[in-house]
CSV table of C-alpha atoms and ligand atoms in Angstrom, one decimal:
chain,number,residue,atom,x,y,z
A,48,UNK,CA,-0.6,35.0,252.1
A,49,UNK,CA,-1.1,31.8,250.1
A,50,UNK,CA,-0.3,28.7,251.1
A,51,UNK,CA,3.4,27.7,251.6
A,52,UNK,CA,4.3,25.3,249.6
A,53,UNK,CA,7.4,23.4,251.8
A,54,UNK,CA,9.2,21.0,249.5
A,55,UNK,CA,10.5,24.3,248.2
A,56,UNK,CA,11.2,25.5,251.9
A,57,UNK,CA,12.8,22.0,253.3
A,58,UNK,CA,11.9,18.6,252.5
A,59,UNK,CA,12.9,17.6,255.7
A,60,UNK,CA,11.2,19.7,258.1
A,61,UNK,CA,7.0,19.1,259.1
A,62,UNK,CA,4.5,20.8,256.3
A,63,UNK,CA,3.2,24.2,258.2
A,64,UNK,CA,0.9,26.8,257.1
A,65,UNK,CA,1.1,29.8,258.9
A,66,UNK,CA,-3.1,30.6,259.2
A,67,UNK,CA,-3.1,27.6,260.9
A,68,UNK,CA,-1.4,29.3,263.8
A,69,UNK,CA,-2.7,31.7,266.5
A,70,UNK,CA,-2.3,34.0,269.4
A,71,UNK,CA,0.9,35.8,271.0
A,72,UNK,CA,2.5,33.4,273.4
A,73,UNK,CA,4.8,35.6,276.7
A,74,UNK,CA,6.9,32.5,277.9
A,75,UNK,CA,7.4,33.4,282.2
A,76,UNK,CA,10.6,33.3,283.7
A,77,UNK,CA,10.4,32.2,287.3
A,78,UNK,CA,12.4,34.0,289.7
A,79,UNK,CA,12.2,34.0,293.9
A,80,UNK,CA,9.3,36.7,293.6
A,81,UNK,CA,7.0,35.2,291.0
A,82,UNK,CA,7.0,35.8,287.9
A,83,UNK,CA,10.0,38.2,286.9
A,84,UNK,CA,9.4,41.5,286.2
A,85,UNK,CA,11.6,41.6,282.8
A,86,UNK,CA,8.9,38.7,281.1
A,87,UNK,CA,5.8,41.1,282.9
A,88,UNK,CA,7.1,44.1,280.6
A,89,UNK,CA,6.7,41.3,277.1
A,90,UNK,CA,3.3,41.4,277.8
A,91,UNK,CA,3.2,45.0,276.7
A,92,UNK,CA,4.0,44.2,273.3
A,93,UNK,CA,2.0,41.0,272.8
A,94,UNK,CA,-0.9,43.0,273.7
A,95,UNK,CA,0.2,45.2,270.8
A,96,UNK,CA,1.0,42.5,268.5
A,97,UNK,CA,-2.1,40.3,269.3
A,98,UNK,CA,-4.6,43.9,269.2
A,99,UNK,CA,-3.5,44.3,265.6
A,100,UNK,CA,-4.0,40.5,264.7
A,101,UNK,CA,-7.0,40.1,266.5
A,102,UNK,CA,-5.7,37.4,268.7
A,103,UNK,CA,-5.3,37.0,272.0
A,104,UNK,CA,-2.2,37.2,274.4
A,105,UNK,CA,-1.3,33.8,276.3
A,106,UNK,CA,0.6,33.6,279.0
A,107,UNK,CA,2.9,30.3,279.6
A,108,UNK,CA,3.7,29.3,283.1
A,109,UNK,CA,6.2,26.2,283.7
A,110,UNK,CA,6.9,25.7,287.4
A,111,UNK,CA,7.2,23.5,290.7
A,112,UNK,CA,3.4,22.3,292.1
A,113,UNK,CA,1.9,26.3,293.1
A,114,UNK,CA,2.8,27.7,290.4
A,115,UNK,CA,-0.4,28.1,288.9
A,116,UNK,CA,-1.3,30.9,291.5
A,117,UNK,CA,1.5,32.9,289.6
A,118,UNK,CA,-1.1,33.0,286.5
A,119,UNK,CA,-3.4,35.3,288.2
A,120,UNK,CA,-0.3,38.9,288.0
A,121,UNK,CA,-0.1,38.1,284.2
A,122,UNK,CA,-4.0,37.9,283.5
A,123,UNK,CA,-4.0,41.2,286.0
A,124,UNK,CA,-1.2,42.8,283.6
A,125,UNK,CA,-2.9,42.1,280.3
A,126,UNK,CA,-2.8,38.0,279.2
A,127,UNK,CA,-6.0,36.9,278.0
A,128,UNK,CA,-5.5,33.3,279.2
A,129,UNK,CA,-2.3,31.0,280.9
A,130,UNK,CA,-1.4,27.5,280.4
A,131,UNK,CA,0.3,26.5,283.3
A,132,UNK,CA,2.5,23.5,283.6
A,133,UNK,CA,3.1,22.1,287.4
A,134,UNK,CA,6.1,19.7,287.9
A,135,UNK,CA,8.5,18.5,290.2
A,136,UNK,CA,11.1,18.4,287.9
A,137,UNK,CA,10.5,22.2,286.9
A,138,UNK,CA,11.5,23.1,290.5
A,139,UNK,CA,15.0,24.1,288.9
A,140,UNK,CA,15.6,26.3,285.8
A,141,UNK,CA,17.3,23.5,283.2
A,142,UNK,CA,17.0,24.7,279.3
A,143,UNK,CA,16.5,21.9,278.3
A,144,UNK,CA,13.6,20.8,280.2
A,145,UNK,CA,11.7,23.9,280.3
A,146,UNK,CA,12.5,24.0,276.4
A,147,UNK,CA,11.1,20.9,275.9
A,148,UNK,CA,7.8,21.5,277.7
A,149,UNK,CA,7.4,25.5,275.8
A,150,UNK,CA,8.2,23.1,272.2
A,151,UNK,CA,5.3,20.2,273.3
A,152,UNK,CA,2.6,23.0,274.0
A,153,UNK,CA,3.5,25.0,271.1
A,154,UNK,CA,3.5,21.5,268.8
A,155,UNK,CA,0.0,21.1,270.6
A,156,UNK,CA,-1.6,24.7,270.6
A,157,UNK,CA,0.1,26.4,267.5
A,158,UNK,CA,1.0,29.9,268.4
A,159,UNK,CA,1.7,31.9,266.3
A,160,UNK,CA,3.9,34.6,267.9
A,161,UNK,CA,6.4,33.3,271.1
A,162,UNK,CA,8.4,36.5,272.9
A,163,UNK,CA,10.6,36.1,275.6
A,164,UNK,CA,12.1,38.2,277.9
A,165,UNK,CA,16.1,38.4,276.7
A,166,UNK,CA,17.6,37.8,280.2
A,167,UNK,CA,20.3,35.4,280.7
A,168,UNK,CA,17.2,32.4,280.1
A,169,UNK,CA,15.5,33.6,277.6
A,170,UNK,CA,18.7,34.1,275.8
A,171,UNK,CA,19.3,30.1,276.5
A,172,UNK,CA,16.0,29.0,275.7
A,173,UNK,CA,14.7,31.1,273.0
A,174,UNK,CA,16.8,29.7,270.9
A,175,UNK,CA,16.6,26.3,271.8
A,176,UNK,CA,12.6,26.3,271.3
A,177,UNK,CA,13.4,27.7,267.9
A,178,UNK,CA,16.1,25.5,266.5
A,179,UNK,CA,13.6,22.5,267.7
A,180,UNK,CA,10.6,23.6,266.3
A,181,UNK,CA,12.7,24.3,263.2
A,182,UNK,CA,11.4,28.4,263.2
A,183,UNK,CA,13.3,31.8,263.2
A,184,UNK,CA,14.2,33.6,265.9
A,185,UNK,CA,15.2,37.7,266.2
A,186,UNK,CA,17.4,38.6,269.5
A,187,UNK,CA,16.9,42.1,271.4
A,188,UNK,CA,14.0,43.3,269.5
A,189,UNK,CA,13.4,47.1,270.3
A,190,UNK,CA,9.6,47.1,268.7
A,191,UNK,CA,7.9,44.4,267.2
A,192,UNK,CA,5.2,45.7,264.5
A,193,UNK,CA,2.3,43.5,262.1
A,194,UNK,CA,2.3,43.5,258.4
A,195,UNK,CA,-1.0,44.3,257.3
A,196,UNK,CA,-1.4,42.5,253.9
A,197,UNK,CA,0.6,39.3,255.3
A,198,UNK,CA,0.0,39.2,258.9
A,199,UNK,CA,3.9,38.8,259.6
A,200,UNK,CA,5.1,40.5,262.6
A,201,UNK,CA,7.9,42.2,262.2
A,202,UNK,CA,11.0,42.1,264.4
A,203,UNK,CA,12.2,45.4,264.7
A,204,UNK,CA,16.2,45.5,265.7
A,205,UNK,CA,19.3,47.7,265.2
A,206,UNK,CA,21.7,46.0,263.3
A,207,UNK,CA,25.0,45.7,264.0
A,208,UNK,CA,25.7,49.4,263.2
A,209,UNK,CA,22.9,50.7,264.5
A,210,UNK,CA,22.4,53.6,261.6
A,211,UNK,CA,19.3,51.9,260.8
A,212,UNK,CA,16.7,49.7,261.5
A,213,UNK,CA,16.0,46.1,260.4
A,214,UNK,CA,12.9,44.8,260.1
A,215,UNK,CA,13.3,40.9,260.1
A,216,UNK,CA,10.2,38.4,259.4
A,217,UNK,CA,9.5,34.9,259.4
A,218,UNK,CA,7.5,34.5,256.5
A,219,UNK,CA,7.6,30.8,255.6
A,220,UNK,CA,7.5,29.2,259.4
A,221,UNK,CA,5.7,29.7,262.5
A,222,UNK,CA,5.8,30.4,265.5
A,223,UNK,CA,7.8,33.8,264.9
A,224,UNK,CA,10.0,34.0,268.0
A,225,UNK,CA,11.1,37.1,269.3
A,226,UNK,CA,13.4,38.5,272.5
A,227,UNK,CA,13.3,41.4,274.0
A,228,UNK,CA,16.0,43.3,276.5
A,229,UNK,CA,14.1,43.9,280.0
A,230,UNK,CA,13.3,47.4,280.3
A,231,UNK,CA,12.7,47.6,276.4
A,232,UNK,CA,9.1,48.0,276.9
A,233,UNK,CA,7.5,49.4,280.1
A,234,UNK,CA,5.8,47.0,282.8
A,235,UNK,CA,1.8,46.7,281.9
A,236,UNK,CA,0.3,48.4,284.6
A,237,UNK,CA,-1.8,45.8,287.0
A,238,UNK,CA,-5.5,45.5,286.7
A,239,UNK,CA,-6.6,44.3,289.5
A,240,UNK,CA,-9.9,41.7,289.2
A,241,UNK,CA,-9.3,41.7,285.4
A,242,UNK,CA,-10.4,38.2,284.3
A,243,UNK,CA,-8.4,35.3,282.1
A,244,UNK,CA,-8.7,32.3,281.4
A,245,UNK,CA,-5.8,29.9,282.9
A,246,UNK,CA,-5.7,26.2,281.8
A,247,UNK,CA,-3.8,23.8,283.2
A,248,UNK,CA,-1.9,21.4,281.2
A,249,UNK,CA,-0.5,18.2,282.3
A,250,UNK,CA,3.0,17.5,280.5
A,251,UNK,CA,5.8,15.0,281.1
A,252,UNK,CA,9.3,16.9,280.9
A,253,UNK,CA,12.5,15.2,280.3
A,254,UNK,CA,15.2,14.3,282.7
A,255,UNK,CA,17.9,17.0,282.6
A,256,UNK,CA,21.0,16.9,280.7
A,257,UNK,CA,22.6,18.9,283.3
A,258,UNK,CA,22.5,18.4,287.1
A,259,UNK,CA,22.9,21.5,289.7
A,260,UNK,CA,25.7,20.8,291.8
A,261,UNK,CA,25.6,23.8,294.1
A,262,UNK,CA,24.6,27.6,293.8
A,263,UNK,CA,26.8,30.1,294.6
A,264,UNK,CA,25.1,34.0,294.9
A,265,UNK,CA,27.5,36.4,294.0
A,266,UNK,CA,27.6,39.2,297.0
A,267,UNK,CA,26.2,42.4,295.0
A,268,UNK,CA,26.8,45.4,297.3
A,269,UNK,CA,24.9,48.2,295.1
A,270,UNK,CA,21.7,48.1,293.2
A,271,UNK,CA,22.1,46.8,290.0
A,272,UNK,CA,21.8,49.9,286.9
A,273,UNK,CA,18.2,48.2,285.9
A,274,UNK,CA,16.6,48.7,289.3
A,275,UNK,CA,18.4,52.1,289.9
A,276,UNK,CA,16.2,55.5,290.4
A,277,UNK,CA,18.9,57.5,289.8
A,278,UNK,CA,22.1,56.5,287.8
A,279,UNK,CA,25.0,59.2,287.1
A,280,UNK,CA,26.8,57.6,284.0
A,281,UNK,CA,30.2,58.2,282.3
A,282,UNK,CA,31.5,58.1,278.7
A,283,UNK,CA,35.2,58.3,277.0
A,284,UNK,CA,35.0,61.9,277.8
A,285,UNK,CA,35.9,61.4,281.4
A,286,UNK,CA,39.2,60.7,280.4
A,287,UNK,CA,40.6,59.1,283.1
A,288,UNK,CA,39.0,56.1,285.5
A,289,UNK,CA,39.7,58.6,288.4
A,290,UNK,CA,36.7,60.7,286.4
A,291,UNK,CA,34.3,58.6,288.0
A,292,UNK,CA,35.4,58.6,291.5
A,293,UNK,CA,33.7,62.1,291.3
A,294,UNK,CA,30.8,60.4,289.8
A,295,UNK,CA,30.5,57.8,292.3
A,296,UNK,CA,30.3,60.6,294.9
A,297,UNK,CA,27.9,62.5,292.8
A,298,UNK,CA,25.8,59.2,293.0
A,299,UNK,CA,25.6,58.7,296.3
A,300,UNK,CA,25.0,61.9,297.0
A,301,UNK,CA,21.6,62.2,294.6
A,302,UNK,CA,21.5,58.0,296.2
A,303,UNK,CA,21.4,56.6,292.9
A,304,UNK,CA,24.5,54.3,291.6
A,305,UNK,CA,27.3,54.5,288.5
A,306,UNK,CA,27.3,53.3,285.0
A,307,UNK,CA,28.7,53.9,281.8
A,308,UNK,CA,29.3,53.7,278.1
A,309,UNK,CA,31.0,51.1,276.4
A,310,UNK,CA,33.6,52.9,275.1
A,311,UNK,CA,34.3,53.3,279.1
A,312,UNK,CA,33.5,50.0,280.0
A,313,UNK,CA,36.1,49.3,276.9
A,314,UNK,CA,38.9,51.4,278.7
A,315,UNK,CA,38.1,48.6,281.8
A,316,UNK,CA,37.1,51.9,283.8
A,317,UNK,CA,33.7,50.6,284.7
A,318,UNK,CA,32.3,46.9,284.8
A,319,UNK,CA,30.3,45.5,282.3
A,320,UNK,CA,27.3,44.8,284.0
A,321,UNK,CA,27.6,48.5,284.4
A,322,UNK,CA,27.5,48.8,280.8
A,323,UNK,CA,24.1,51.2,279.4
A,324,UNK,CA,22.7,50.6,275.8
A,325,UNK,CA,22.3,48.3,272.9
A,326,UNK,CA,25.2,45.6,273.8
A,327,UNK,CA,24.5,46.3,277.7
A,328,UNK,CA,21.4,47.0,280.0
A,329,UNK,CA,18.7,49.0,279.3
A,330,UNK,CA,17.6,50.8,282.4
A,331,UNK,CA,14.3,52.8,283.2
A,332,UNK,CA,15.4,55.9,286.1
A,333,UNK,CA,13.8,58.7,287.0
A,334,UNK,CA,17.0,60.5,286.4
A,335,UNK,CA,19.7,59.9,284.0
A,336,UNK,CA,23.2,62.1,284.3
A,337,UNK,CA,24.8,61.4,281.3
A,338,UNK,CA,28.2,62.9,281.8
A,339,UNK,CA,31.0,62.5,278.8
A,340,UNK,CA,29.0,60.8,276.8
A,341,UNK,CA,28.2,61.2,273.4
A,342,UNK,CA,25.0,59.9,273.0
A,343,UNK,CA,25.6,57.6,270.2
A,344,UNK,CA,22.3,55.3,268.9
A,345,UNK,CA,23.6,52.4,270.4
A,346,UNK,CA,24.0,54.0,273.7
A,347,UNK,CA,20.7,55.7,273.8
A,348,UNK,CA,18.6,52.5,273.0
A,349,UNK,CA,19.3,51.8,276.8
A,350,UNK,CA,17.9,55.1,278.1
A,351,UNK,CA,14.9,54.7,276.4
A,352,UNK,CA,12.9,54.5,279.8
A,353,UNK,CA,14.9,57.0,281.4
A,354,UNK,CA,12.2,60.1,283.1
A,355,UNK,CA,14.7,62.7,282.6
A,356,UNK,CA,17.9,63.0,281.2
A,357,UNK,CA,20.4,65.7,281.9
A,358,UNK,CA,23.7,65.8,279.4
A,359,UNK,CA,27.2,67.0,280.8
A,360,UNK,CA,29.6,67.3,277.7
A,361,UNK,CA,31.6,70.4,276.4
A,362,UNK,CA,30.2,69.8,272.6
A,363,UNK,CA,27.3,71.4,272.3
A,364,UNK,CA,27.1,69.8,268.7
A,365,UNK,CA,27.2,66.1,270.9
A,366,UNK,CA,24.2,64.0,270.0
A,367,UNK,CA,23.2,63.5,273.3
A,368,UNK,CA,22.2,67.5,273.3
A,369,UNK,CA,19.6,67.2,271.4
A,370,UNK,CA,18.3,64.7,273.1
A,371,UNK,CA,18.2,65.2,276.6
A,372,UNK,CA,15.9,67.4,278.4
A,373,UNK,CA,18.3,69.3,280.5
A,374,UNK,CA,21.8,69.9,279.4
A,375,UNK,CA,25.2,71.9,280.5
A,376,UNK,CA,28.0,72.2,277.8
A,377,UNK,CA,30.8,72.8,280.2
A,378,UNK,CA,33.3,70.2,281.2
A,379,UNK,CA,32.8,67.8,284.1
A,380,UNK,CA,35.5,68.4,286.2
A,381,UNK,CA,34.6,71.8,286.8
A,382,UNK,CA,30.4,71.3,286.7
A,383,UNK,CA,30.6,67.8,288.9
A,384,UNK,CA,32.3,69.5,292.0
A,385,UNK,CA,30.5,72.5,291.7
A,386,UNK,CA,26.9,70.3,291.9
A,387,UNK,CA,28.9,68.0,294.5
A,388,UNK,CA,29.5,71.2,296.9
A,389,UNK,CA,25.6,72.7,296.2
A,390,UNK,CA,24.4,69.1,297.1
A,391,UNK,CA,26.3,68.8,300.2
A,392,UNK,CA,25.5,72.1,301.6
A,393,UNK,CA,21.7,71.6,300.7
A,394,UNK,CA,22.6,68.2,302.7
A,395,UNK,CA,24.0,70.1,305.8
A,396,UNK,CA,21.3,73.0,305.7
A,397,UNK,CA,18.6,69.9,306.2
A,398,UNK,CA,20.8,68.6,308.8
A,399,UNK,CA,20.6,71.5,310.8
A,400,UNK,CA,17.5,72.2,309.9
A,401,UNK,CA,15.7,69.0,311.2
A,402,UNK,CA,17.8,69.4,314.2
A,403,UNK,CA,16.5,72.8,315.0
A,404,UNK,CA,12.9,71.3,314.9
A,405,UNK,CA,13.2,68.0,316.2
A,406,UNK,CA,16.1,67.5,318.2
A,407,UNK,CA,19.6,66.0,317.4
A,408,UNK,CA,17.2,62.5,317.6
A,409,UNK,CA,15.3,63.3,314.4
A,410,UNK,CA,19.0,63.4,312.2
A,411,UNK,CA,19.2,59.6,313.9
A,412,UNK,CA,15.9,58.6,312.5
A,413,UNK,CA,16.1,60.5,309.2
A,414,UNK,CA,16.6,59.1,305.7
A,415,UNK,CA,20.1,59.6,304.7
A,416,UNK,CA,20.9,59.8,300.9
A,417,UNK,CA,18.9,61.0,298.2
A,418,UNK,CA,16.0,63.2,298.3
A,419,UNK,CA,17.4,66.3,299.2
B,681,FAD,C1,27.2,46.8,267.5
B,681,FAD,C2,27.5,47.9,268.5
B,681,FAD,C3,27.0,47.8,269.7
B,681,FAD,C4,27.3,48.9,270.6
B,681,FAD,N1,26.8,48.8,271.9
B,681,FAD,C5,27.0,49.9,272.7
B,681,FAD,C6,26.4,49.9,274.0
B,681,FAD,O1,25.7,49.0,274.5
B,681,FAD,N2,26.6,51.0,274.8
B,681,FAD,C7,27.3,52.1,274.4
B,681,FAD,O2,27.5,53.0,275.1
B,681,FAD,N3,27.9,52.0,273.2
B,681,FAD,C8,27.8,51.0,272.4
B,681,FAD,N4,28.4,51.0,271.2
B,681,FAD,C9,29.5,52.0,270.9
B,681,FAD,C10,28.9,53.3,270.4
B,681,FAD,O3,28.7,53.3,269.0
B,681,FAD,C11,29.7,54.5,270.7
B,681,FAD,O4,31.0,54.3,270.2
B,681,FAD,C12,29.9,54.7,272.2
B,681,FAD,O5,28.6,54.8,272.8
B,681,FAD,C13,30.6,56.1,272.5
B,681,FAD,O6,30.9,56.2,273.9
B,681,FAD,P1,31.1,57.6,274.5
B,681,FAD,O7,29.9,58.4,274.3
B,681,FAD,O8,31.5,57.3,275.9
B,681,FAD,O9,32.4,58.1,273.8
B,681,FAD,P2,32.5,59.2,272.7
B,681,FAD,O10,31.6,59.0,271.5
B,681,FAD,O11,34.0,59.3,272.4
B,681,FAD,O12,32.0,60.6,273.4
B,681,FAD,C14,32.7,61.2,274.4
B,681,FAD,C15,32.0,62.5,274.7
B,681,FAD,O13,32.6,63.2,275.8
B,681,FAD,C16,32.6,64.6,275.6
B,681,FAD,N5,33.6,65.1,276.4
B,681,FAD,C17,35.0,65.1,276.2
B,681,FAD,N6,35.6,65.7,277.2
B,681,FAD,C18,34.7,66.1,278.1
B,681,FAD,C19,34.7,66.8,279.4
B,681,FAD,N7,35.9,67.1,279.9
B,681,FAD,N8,33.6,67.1,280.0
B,681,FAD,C20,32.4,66.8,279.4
B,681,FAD,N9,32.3,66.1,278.2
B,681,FAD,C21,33.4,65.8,277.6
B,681,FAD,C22,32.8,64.7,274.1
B,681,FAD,O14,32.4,66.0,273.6
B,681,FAD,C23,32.0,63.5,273.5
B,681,FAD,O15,30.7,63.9,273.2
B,681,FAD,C24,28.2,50.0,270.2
B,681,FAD,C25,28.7,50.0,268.9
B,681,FAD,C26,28.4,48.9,268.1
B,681,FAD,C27,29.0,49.0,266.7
């Protein structure tokens, strides 16, 4: 592209010519384990973006003092090199100050591309780097792709309808910041020994605006959909909320948990964190029952990851038919008892089996749940 001439862009904002700009920046999130798994996955598609640009993928760590030791999982799942910032006063998530410290390393090493993993803070902060550094930004991106003749990536979304696919770029400003759902894009496997580069960077962040008072941890009794193996979900066509009493049984049986579509998180008979697809979670199992459900674009955006999926809906015209890999046109309420019954018996026969061979000990010791 030629160069940008910015009177015509905005008088007001700092002259910026996009070639002067380089690599694909994956901002960490910190969380009790390290570095979360949800910004681990955005190296996937830097490593796409920055393969096609010829640049590299850089890894941006803002923590407490230790932090840098955190650098070593994202050079071993794909970043070329990390800058890691150590400070007390990034001992506790504020926007604003982790913001500020993302804006002063971008202002110093001129990215070109910034993801972020769309969690709760990326959400926050995403847009807060971009307003400041006066760029655009693209929310819940489901594939990010590289103009050839331009070197644009483009930020591939639904829109709001979901029929299609927008393909948004920044043409006139840089960095081009995108987000990402977590389990969009699939966790780079690790490498272990694979060498990077990790700089340390010494920056001053600002006092908060904000000051934590007291953290409360909400007491979470199931695994949330995200983490789940195996999730038994349930559309409209349920009917009723007692439709996934049966499905919660169904669960536990296969030990996997319940979620749903909107349309039943809508009818308030599901939560919304229980909520699967484009305006919910996206979840990776090994098994997904779909049961009721339609299988509408929106919906199936959050399956994406999903090993299998197995349909359960009376309309064998349904779009979810075509594509799952296992499906029974019947209606639930005779299909979900039936599998309930088999699965119980199957339970029982191992039970007495193992007690045959090992003693009534061995049913003590044994896993309980799934796997049968
Ligand atoms: C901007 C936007 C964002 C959205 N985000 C999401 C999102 O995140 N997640 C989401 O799910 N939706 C989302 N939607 C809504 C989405 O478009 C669909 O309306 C919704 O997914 C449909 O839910 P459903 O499949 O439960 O219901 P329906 O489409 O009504 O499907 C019900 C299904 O149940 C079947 N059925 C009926 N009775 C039985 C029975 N007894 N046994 C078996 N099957 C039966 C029917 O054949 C039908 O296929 C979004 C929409 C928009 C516009």
């Amino acid at each position: 592209m030629g160069r940008v001439e910015c009177e015509k862009i905005c008088s007001l904002w700092p002259c910026e010519q996009p070639e002067e700009f380089r690599n694909v920046w994956v901002v960490a999130e910190l969380d009790e384990q390290g570095v979360s798994e949800a910004s681990l996955q955005m190296l996937t598609p830097a490593r796409r973006i920055a393969d096609k640009l010829g640049e590299s993928v850089v890894g941006v760590i803002a923590g407490p003092p230790g932090s840098s030791q955190l650098a070593v999982e994202m050079v071993e799942r794909g970043a070329d090199e990390v800058i890691v910032v150590e400070h007390e006063r990034l001992s506790e998530y504020y926007p604003d100050v982790v913001g500020s410290v993302i804006v002063e390393l971008s202002l110093k090493y001129k990215p070109s591309v910034i993801l972020f993993a769309a969690t709760a803070r990326g959400r926050e902060m995403a847009p807060y780097v971009a307003n400041t550094l006066k760029t655009g930004i693209t929310a819940d991106c489901t594939d990010f792709d590289v103009d050839p003749k331009t070197r644009d990536v483009l930020l591939i979304r639904p829109p709001f309808s979901a029929i299609m696919l927008a393909y948004i770029r920044t043409p006139f400003r840089r960095p081009q910041i995108g987000t990402a759902r977590p389990n969009v894009f699939p966790l780079p496997e690790r490498q272990p020994g694979r060498q990077g580069r990790i700089v340390r960077e010494e920056v001053e962040p600002p006092e908060p605006m904000a000051r934590l008072v007291n953290r409360v941890r909400i007491p979470r009794s199931e695994v949330p959909i995200e983490k789940a193996e195996v999730i038994v979900s349930g559309g409209r066509g349920l009917g009723t909320p007692e439709g996934f009493r049966v499905l919660e049984e169904l669960a536990s049986l296969l030990g996997g948990v319940i979620a749903g579509s909107r349309k039943a998180v809508d009818a308030g008979w599901i939560p919304p964190e229980r909520q699967v697809g484009q305006t919910g979670k996206s979840v990776k199992p090994i098994l997904y029952i779909a049961v009721g459900i339609s299988g509408s674009a929106q919906h199936m955006v959050g399956v994406r990851e999903a090993r299998r999926i197995v349909a359960i809906n009376i309309d064998e015209n349904a779009p979810i038919i075509r594509q799952a890999d296992y499906s029974l046109i019947a209606d639930y309420r005779e299909v979900i008892p039936a599998l309930i019954e088999e699965l119980r018996r199957l339970k029982e026969e191992r039970s007495r089996y193992l007690e045959e061979l090992l003693g009534p000990e061995a049913l003590r010791t044994a896993p309980q749940g799934g796997g049968s």
